[in-house]
mmCIF file of C-alpha atoms and ligand atoms in Angstrom:
data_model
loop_
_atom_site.group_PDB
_atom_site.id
_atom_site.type_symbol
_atom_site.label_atom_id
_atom_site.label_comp_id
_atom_site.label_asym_id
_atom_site.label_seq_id
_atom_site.Cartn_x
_atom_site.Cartn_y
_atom_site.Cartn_z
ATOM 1 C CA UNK V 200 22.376 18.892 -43.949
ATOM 2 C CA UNK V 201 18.893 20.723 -43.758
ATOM 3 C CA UNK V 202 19.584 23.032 -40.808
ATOM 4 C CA UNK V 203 16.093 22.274 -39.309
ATOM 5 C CA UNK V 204 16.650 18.341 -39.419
ATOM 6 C CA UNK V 205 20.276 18.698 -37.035
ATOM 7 C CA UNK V 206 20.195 17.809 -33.785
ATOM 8 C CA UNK V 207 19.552 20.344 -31.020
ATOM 9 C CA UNK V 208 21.884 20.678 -28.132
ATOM 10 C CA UNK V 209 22.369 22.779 -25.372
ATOM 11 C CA UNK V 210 25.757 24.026 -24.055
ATOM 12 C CA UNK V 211 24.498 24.476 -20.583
ATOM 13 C CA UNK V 212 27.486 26.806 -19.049
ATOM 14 C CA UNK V 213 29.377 29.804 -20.665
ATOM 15 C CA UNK V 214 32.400 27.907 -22.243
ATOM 16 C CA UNK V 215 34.904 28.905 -24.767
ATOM 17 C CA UNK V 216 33.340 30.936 -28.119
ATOM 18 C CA UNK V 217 35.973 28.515 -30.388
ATOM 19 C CA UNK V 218 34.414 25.323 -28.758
ATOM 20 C CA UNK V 219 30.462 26.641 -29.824
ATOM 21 C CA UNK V 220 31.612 27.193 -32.963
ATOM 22 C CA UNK V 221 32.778 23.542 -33.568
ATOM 23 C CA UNK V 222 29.750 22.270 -32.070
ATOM 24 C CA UNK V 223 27.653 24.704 -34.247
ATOM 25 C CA UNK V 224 28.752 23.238 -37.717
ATOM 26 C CA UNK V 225 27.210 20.165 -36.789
ATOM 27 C CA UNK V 226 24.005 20.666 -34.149
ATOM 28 C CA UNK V 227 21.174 23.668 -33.514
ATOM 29 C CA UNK V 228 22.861 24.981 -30.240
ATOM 30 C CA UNK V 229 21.317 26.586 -27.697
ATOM 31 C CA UNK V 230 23.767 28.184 -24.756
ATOM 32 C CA UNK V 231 23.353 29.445 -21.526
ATOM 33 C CA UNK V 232 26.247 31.613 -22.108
ATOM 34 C CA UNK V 233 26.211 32.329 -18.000
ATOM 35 C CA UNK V 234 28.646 31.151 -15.173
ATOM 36 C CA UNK V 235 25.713 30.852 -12.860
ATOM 37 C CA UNK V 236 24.560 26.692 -13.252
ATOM 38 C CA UNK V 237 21.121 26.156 -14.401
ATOM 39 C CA UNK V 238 18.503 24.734 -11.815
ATOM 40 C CA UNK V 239 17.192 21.463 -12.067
ATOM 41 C CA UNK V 240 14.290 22.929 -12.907
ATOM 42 C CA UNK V 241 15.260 25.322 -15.761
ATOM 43 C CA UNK V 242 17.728 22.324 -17.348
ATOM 44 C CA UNK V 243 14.188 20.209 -17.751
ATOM 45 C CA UNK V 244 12.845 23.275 -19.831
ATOM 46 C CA UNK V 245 15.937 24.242 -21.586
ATOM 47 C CA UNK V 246 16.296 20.664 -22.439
ATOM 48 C CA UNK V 247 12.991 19.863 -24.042
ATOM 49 C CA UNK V 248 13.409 19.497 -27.804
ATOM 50 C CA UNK V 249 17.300 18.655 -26.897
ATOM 51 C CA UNK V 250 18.918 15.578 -27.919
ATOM 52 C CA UNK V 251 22.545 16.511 -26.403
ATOM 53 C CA UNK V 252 23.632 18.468 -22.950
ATOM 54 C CA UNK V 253 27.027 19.883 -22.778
ATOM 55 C CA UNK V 254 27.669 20.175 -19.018
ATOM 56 C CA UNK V 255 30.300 20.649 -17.043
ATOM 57 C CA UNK V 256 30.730 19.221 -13.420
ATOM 58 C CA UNK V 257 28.097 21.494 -12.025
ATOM 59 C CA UNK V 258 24.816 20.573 -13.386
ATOM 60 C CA UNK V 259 22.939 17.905 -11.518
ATOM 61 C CA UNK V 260 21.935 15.228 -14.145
ATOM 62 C CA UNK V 261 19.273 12.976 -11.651
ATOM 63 C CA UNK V 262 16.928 10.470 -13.663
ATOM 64 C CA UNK V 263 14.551 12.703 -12.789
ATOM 65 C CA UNK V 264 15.930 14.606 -15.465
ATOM 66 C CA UNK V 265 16.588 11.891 -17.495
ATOM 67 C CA UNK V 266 13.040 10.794 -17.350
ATOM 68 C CA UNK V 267 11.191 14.437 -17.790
ATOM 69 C CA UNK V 268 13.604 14.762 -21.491
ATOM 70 C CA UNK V 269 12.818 11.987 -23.630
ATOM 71 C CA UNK V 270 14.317 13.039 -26.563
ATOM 72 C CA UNK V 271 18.057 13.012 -25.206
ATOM 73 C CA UNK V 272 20.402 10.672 -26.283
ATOM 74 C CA UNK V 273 24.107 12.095 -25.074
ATOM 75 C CA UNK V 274 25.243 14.034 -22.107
ATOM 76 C CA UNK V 275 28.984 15.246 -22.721
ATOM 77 C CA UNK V 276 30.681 16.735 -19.159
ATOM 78 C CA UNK V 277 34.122 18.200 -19.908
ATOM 79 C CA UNK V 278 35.268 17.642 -15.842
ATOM 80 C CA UNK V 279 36.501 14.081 -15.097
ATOM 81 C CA UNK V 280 34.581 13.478 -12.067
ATOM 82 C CA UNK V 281 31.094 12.536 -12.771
ATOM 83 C CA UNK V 282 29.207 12.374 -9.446
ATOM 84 C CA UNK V 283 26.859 14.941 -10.415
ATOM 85 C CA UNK V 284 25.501 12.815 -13.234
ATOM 86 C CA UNK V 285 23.562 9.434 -12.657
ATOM 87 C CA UNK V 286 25.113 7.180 -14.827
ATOM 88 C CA UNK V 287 22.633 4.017 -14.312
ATOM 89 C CA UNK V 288 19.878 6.008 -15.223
ATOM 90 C CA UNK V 289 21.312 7.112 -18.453
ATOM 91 C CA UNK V 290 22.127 3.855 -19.336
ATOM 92 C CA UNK V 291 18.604 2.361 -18.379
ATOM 93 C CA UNK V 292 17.280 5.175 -20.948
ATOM 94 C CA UNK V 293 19.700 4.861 -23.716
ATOM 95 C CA UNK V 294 21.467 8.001 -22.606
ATOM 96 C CA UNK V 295 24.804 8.127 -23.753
ATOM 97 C CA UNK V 296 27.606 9.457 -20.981
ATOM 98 C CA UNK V 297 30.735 10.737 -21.152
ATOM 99 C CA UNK V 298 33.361 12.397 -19.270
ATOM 100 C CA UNK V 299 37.025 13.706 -19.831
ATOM 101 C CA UNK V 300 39.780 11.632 -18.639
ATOM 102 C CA UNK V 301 43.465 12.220 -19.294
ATOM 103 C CA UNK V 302 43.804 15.695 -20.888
ATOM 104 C CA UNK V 303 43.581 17.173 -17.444
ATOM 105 C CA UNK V 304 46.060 14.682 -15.519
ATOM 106 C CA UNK V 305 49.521 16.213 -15.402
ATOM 107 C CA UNK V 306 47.731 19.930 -14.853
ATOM 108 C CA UNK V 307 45.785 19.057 -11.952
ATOM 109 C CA UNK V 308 48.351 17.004 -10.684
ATOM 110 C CA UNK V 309 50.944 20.067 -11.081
ATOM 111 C CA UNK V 310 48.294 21.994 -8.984
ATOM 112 C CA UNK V 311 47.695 19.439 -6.594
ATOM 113 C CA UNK V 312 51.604 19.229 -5.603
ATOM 114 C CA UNK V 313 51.592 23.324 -5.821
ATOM 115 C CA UNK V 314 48.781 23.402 -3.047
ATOM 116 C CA UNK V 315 50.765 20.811 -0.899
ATOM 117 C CA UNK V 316 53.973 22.864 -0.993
ATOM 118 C CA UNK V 317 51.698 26.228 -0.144
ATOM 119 C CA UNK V 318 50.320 24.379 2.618
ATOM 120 C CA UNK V 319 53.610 22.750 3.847
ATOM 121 C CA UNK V 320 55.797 25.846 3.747
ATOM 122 C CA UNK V 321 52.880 28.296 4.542
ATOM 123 C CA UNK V 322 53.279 30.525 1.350
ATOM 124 C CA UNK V 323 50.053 32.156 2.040
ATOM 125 C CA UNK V 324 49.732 32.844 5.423
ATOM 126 C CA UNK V 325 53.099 33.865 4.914
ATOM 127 C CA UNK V 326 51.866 36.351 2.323
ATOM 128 C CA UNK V 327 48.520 37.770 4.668
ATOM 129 C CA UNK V 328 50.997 38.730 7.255
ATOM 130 C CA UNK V 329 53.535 40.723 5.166
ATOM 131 C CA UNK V 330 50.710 42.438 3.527
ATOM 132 C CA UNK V 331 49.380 43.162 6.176
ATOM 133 C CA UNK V 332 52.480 44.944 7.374
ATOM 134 C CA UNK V 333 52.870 42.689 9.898
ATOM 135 C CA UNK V 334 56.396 41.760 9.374
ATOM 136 C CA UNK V 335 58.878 43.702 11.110
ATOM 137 C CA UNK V 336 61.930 41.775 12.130
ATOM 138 C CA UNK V 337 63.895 38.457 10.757
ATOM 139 C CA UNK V 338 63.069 35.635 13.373
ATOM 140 C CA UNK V 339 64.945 32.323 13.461
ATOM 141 C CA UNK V 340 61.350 30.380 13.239
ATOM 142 C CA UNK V 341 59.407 33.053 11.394
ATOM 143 C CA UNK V 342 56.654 30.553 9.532
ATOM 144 C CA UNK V 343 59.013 27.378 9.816
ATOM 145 C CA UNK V 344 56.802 24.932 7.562
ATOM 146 C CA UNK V 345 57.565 21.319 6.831
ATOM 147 C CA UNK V 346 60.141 19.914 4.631
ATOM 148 C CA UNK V 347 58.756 18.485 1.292
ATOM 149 C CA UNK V 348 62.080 16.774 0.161
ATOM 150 C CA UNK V 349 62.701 13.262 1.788
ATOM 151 C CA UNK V 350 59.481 13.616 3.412
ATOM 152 C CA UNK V 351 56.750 10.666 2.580
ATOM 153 C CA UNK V 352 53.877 11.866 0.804
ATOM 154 C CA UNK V 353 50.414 9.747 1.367
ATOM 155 C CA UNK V 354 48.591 9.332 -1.400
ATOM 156 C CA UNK V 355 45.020 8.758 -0.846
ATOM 157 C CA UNK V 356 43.544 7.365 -4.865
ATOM 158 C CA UNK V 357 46.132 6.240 -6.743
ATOM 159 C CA UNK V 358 44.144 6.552 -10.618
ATOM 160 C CA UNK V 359 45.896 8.978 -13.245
ATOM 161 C CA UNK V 360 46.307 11.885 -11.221
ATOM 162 C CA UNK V 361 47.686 10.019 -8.269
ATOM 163 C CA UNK V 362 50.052 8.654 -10.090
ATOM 164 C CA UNK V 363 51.091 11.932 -11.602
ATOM 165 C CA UNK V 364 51.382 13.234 -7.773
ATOM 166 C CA UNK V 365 53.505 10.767 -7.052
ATOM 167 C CA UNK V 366 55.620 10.714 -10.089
ATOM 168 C CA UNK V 367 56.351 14.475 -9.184
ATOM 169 C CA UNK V 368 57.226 13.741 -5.508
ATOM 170 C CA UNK V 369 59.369 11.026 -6.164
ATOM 171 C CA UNK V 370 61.643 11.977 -9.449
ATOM 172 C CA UNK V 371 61.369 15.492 -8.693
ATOM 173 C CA UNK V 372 61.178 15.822 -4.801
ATOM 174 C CA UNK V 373 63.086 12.770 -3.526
ATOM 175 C CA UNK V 374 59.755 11.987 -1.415
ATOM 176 C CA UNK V 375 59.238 8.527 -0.100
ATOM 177 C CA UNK V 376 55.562 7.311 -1.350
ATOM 178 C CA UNK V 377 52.949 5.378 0.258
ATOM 179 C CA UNK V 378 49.431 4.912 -1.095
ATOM 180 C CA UNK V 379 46.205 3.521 -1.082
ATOM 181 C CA UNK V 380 43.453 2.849 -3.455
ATOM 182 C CA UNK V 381 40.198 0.745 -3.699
ATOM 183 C CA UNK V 382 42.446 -1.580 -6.011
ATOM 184 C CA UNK V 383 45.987 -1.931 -5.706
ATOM 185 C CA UNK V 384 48.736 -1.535 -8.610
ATOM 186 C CA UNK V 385 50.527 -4.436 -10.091
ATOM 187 C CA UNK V 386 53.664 -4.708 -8.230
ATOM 188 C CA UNK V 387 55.470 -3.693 -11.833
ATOM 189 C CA UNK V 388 53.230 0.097 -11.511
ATOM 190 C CA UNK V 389 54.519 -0.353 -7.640
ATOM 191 C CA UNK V 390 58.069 -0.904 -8.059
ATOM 192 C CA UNK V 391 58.461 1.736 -11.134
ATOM 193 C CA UNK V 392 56.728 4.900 -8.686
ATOM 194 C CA UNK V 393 58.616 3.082 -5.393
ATOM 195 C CA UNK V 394 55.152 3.514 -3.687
ATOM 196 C CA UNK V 395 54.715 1.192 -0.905
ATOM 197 C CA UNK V 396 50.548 0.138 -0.705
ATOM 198 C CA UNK V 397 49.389 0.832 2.788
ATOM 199 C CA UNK V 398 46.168 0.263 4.257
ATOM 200 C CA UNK V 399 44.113 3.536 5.003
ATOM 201 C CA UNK V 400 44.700 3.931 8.362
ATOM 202 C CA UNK V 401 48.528 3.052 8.025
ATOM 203 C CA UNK V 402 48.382 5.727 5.213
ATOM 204 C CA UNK V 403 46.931 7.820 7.617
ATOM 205 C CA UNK V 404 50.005 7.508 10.112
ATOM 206 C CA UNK V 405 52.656 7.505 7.910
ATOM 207 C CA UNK V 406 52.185 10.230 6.090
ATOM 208 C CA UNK V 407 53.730 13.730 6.477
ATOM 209 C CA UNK V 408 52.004 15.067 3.738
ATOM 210 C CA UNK V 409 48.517 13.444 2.569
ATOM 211 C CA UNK V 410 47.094 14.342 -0.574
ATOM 212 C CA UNK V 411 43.604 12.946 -1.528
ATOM 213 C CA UNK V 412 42.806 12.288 -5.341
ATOM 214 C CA UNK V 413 39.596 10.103 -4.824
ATOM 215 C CA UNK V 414 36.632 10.135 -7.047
ATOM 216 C CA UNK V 415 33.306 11.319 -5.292
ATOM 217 C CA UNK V 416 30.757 8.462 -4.371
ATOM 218 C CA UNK V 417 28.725 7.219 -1.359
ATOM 219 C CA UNK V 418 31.047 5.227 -0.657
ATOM 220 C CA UNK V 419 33.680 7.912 -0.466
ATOM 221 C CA UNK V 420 31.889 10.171 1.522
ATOM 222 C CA UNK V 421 33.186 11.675 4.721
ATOM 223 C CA UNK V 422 36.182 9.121 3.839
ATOM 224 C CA UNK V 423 38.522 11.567 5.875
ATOM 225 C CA UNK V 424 36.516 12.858 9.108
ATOM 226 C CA UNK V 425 37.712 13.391 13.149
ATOM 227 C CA UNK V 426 38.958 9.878 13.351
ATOM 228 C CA UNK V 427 40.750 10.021 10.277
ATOM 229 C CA UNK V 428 42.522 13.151 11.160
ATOM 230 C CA UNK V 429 42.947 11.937 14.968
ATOM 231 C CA UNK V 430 45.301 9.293 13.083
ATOM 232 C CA UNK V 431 47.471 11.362 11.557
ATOM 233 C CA UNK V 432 50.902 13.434 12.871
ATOM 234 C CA UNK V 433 50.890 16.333 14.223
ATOM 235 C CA UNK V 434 53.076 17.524 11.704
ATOM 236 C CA UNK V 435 51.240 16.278 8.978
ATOM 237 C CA UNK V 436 49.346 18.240 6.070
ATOM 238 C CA UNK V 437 46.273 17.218 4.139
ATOM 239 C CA UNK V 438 45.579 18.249 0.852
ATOM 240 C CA UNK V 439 41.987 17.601 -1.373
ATOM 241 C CA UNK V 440 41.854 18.317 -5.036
ATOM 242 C CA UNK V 441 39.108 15.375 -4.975
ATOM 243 C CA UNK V 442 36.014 16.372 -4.571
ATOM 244 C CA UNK V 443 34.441 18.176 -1.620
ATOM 245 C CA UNK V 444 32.294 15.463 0.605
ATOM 246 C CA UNK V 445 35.549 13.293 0.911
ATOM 247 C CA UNK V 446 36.533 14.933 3.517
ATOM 248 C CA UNK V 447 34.378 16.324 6.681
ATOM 249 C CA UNK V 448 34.939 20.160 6.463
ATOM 250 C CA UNK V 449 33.431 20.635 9.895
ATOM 251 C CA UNK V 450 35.828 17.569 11.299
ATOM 252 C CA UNK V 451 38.957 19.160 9.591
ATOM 253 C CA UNK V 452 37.936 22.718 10.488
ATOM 254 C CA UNK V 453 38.129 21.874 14.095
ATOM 255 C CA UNK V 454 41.419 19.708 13.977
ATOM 256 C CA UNK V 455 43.205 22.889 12.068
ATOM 257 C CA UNK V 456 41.818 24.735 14.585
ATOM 258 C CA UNK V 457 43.353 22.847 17.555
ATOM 259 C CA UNK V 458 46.537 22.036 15.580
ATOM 260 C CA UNK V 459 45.719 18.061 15.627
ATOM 261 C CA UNK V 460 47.156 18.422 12.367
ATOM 262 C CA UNK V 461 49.960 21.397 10.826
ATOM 263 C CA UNK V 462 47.813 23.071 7.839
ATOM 264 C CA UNK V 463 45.916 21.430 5.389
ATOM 265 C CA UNK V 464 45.520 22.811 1.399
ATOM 266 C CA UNK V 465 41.454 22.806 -0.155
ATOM 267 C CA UNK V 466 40.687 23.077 -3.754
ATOM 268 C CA UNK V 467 37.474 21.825 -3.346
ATOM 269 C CA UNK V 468 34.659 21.406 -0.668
ATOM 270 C CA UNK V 469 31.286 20.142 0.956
ATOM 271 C CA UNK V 470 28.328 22.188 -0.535
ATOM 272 C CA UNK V 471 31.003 24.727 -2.750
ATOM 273 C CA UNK V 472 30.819 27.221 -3.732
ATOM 274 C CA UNK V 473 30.164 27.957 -0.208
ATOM 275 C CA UNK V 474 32.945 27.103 2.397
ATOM 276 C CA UNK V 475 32.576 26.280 5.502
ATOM 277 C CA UNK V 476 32.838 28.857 7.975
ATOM 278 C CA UNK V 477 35.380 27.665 10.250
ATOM 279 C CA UNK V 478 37.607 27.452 7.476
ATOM 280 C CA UNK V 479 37.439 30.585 6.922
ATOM 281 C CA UNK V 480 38.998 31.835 10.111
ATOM 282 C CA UNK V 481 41.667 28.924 10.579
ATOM 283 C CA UNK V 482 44.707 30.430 9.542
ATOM 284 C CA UNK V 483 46.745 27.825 9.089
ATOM 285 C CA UNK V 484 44.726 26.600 5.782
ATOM 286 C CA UNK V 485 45.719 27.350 1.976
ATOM 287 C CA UNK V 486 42.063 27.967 -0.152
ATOM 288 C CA UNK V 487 41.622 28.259 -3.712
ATOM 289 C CA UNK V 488 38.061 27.810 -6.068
ATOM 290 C CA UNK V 489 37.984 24.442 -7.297
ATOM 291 C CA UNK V 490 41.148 25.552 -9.776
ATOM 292 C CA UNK V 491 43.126 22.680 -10.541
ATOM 293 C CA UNK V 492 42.494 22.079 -13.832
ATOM 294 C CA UNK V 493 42.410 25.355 -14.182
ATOM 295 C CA UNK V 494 45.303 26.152 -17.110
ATOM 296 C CA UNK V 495 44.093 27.798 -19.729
ATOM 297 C CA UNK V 496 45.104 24.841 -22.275
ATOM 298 C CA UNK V 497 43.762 22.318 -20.199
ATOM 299 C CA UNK V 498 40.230 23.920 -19.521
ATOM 300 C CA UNK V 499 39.919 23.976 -23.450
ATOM 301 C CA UNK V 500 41.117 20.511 -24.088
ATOM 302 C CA UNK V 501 38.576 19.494 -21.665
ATOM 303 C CA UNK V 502 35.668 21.575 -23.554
ATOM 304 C CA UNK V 503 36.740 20.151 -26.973
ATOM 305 C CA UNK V 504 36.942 16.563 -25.542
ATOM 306 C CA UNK V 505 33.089 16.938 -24.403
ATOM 307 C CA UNK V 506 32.822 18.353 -28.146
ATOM 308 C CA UNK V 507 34.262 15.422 -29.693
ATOM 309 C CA UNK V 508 32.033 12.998 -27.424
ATOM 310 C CA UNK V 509 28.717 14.828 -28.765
ATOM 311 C CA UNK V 510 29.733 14.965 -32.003
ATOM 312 C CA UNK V 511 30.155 11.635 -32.013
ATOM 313 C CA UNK V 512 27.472 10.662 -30.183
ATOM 314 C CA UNK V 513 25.092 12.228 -31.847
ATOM 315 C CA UNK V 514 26.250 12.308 -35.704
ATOM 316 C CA UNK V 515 28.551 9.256 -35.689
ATOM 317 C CA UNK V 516 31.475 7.580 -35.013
ATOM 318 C CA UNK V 517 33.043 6.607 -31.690
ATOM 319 C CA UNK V 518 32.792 9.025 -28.532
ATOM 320 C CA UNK V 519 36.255 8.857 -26.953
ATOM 321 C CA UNK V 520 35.913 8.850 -23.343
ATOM 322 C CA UNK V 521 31.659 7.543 -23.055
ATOM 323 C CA UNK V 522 31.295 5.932 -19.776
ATOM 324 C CA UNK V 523 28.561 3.604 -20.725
ATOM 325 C CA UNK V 524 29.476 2.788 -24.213
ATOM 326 C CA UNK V 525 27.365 -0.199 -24.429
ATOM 327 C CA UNK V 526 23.774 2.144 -25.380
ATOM 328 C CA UNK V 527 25.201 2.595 -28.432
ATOM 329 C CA UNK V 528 25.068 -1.314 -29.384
ATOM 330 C CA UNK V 529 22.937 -1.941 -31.747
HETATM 331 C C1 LIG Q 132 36.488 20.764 -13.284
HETATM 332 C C2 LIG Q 132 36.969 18.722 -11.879
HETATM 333 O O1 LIG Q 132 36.992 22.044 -13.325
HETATM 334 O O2 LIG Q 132 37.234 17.517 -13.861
HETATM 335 C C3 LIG Q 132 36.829 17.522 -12.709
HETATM 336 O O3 LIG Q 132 36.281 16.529 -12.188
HETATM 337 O O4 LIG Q 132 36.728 18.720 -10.730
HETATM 338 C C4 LIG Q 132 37.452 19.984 -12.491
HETATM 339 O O5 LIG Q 132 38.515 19.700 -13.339
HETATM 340 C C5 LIG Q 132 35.088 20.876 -12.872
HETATM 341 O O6 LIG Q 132 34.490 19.730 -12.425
HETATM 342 C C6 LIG Q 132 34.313 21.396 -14.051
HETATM 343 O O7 LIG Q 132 33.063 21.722 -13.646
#
């Protein structure tokens, strides 16, 4: 193909060299080989001349966007959560969407059930005190945690990643599971995981360890705030590898604080990458950067997924995970 007649994209985040590559046999890329996000702002400019974005869950794609770049036809995210992106308006303007479902199930799942074990046995505060040269003697109840084993673990979402949770605390664990989710599993899903369907707020008691796998919306915003947490044990733990916004930062902060609940575990949070303060000085919290699809395999199956979808979107054939497939009808 004439080299000035391929399509233009823009990778807009420093990604893997192997994944520009691909893309460059096929488009005119332009990168913003950075790991700072673009403004709204400097997307519009980069984006003018552009008919595909390459974005990961960062980038704010608003139909204000969508409107001020005419010429695009396909924005690829390689994250599976896509509340930074307005879907309806890239559908009302042709825009092709499409995310990245599946490769990063089992690995974020695997790190979701690593942060709930952290938080339940208190592996890192565990770890500041003997660095710190704090420990000195054997005690009987020296950071006594929570059992995992036999224990029921809440989960709050039950999509692919729930599932995979669960899958790991039942067959691996011997946990008892309880769930809940907008829509409920046919009883054949129910009766192969053994998880019980609860409504939220019986979740919210029964659980000894929560964790929440929920996609980001309105409608699941501040789903977990002081009343939530006022419902659950004690002993309990909470754990979010959703999305920050789910759950009120400031609300669990305070209950941490006050031991209304044991410890909770946060991959991800309200406004990241700042963290809320409080957090910050609760000890009895496990924190990590918005890492759980963070293998190196996985993160590179998720950039060549967004690859494929581009591709595909924008020289032909079928993009395999597009979220509104229907502006490609003819
Ligand atoms: C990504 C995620 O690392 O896929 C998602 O939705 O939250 C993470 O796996 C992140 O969104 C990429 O920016």
């Amino acid at each position: 193909m004439n080299a000035s007649k391929r399509p233009r994209v823009l990778v807009a985040r420093r990604i893997f060299p192997s994944v520009v590559a691909r893309l460059r046999e096929h488009f005119e890329v332009d990168t913003h080989d950075s790991d700072t996000a673009l403004s709204q702002a400097e997307l519009i400019a980069r984006l003018q001349g552009c008919q595909g974005v390459f974005v990961a869950g960062t980038e704010p794609i608003t139909g204000e966007l969508i409107a001020a770049c005419p010429g695009l036809k396909a924005v690829c995210s390689m994250a599976v959560g896509y509340n930074n992106i307005d879907v309806p308006a890239c559908t009302a303007r042709g825009v092709l969407v499409s995310n990245a479902p599946g490769v990063l199930t089992e690995t974020t799942a695997d790190f979701g059930f690593a942060l709930m074990m952290a938080t339940a046995r208190r592996i890192t505060e565990s770890e500041r005190y003997l660095r710190c040269g704090e420990w000195t003697t054997w005690q009987v109840d020296l950071f006594a945690g929570a059992d995992i084993h036999g224990a029921t673990l809440g989960i709050l979402g039950m999509g692919r990643i729930g599932q995979a949770i669960a899958r790991r605390g039942a067959l691996g664990f011997g946990m008892k599971l309880a769930y809940h989710n907008r829509s409920r599993l046919s009883e054949a899903e129910e009766a192969e995981l053994g998880a019980r369907y609860l409504s939220k707020e019986a979740l919210l008691r029964e659980a000894d360890h929560l964790v929440i796998v929920v996609p980001y919306s309105p409608a699941s915003h501040h789903l977990i705030g002081a009343a939530e947490l006022a419902l659950m044990k004690p002993s309990a733990t909470l754990t979010n590898v959703a999305r920050g916004g789910v759950v009120d930062d400031a609300a669990l902060a305070r209950a941490l604080h006050e031991r209304r609940i044991a410890a909770a575990g946060l991959d991800v949070y309200e406004g990241e990458p700042a963290v809320h303060p409080d957090l910050l000085t609760v000890p009895n919290v496990v924190l990590t950067p918005h890492i759980a699809s963070a293998s190196g395999p996985t993160r590179l199956a998720m950039c060549e997924l967004a690859a494929s979808n581009l591709i595909a979107a924008l020289i032909g054939g079928t993009p395999p995970t597009a979220l509104n497939s229907q502006v490609l009808q003819p």
